[in-house]
C-alpha positions as a printed Julia matrix, in Angstrom:
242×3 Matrix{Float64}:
  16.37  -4.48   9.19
  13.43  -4.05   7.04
  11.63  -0.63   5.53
   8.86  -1.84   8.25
  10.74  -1.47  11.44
  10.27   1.45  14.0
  13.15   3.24  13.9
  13.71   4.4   17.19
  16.55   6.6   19.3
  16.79   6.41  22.81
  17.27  10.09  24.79
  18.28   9.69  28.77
  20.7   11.41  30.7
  21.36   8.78  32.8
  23.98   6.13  31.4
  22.68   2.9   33.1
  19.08   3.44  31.86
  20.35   4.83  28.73
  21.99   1.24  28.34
  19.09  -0.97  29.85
  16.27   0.76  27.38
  18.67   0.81  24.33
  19.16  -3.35  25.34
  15.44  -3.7   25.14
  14.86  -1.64  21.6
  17.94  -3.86  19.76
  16.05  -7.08  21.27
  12.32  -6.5   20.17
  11.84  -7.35  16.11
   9.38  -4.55  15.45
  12.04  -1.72  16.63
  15.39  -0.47  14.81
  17.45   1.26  17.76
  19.52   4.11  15.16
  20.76   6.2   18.02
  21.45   6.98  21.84
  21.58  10.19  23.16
  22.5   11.81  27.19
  20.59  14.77  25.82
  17.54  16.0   23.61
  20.14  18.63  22.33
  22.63  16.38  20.74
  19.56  14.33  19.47
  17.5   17.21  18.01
  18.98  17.47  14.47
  18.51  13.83  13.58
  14.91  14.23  14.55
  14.63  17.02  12.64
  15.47  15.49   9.95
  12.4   13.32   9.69
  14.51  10.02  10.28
  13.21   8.88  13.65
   9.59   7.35  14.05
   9.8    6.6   17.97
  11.65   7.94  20.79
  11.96   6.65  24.51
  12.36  10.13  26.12
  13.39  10.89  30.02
  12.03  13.63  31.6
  13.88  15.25  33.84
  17.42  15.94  32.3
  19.89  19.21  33.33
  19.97  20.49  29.96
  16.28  20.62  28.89
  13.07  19.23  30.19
  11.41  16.13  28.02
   8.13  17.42  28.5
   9.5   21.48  27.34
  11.92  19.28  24.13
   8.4   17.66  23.0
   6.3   20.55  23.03
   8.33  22.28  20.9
   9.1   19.81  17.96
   7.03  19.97  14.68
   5.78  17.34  13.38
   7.27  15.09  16.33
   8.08  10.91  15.96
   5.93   9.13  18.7
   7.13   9.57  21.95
   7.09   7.02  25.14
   8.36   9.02  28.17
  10.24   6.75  30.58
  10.92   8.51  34.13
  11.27   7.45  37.9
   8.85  10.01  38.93
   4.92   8.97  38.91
   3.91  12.54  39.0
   4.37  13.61  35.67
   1.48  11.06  33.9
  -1.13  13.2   33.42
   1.14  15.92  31.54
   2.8   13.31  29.35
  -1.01  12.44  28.11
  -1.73  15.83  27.54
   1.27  16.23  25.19
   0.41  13.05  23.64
   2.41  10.71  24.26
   2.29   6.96  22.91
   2.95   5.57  26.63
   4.5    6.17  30.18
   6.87   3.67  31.86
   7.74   4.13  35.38
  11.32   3.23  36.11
  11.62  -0.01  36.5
   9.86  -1.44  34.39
   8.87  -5.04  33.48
   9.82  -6.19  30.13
   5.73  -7.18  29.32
   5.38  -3.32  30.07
   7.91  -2.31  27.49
   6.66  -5.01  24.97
   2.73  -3.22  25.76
   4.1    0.33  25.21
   6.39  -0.92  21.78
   2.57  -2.49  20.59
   1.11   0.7   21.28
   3.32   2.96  19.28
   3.54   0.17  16.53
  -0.37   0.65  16.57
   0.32   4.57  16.44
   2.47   4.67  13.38
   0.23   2.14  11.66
  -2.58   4.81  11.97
  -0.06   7.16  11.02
   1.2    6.14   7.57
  -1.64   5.14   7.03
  -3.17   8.78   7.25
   0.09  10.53   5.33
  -0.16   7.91   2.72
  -3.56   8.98   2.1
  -3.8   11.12  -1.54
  -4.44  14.91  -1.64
  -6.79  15.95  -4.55
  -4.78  18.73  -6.5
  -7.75  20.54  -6.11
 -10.57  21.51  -3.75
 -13.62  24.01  -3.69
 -14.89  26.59  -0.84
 -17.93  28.54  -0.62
 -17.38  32.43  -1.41
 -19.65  35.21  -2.21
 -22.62  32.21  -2.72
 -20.78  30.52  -5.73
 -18.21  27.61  -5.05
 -14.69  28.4   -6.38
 -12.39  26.09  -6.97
  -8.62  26.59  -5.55
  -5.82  24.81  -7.17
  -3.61  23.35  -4.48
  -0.19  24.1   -6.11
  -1.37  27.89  -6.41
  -1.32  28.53  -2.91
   0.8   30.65  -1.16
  -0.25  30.35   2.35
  -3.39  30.54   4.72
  -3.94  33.06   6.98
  -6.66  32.89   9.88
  -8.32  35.98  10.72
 -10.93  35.86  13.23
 -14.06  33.96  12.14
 -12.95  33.28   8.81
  -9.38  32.46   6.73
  -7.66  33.72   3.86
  -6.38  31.55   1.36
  -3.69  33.72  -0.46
  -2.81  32.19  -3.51
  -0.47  33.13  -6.69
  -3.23  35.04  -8.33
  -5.78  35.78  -5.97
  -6.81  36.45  -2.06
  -9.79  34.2   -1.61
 -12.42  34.45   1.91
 -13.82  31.57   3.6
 -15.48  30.58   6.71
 -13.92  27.43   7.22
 -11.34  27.47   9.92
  -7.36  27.32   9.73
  -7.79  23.59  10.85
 -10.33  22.37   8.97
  -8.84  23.63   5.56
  -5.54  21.7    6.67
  -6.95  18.65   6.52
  -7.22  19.37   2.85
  -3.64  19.88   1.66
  -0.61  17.68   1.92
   1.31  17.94   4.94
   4.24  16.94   3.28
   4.28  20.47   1.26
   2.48  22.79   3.65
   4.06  23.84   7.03
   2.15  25.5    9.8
   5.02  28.08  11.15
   2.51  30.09  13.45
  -0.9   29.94  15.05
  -2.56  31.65  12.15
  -0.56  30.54   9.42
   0.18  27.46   6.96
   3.12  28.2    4.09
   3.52  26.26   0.83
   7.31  25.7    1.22
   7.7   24.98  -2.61
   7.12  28.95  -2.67
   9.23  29.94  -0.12
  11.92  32.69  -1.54
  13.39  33.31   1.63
  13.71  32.59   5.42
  15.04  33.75   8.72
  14.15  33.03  12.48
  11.22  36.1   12.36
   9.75  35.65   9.35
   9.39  33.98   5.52
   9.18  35.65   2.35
   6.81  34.2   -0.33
   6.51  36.81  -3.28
   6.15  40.13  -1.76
   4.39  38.64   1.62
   5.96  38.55   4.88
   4.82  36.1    7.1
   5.56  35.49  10.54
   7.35  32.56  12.33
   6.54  31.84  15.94
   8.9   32.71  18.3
   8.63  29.1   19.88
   9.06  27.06  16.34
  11.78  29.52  14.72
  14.39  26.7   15.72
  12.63  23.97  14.42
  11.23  25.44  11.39
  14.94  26.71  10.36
  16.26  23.29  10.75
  13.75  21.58   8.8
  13.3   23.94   6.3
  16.73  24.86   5.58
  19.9   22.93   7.0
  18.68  19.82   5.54
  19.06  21.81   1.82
  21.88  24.25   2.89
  24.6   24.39   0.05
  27.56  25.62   1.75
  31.18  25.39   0.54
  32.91  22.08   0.38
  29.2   20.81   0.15
């Protein structure tokens, strides 16, 4: 397979279907089937791991809910939910999702939801292959100061405005949580709660509550702790016989 392929995992309780969609992904040229899985669970640390660009997710399994697996992931691969039950369209949109196939499905209805999320990740690399100036400016205290990218700490929001915190220096600006986030690579900085965005090159420590960065504490929500540990951490935990 080539660098170019969608790699893509397959996650459905249900072996036949498991089988039939996994057929489908090792016979279309654009996709790169690298794993099956009866359960989100058993598929979550290889997702986590940043090595998965689509997945054909059930719904309704006994061990977790599709819709509940996909909220929760950070920074999820592109998702095409693939259920027998009509009723659950409108909520797969609202998470996001590349595409919805109703069990069964034609094969020119998997081929339009594979050129959909092949669309998708095309806008996608396309956006994270973008370059991040090492520098930017904000407005504060009517004079434009300019904030060194690698000096940052984190970003808190508070209110109406947002705190850039950086190695030096607590900076104030007006612009939103969001909007300054579109200004630093996501590759270095992790949002790990609603009103905060950590440098992860500064990180000194970590647990499921809360990071350390100098003498800051910041906190982790309660709903990412999982994912945030595994991405941040087990991926560069040196244990022994490592």
């Amino acid at each position: 397979m080539t660098s170019t392929t969608i790699k893509t995992i397959v996650i459905d309780d249900n072996v036949d279907w498991l089988e039939i969609i996994a057929a489908g992904v090792n016979a279309h040229p654009k996709l790169e089937l690298i794993g099956t899985f009866n359960s989100p669970v058993s598929a979550h640390s290889l997702i986590t791991e940043g090595k998965v660009d689509l997945i054909f997710l059930d719904i309704e399994m006994p061990e977790v809910n599709g819709f509940e697996f996909a909220k929760y992931l950070i920074n999820p691969p592109l998702i095409v939910f693939v259920t027998s039950h009509r009723n659950f369209a409108v909520e797969s949109y609202e998470i996001n999702a590349v595409d919805y196939l109703m069990k069964p499905y034609s094969i020119p209805r998997f081929m339009q939801a594979v050129e959909k999320a092949s669309l998708k990740l095309n806008e996608k690399r396309g956006a994270t292959s973008l370059k991040y100036d090492s520098f930017f400016f904000i407005r504060e205290n009517n004079q434009y100061v300019k904030i060194e990218t690698d000096n940052i700490l984190y970003l808190s929001s508070l209110q109406n405005y947002t705190q850039i915190v950086t190695s030096e220096q607590t900076h104030t600006t007006l612009m939103t949580l969001t909007e300054l986030e579109e200004h630093i690579p996501p590759s270095v900085f992790l949002r790990v709660h609603r009103s905060f965005i950590v440098n992860t090159l500064k990180i000194n420590s970590v647990n499921r509550t809360e990071i350390i960065i100098n003498d800051h504490v910041i906190p982790i929500a309660r709903n990412l702790a999982t994912d945030i540990i595994n991405s941040l951490v087990k991926s560069h935990l040196v244990t022994k016989g490592t």
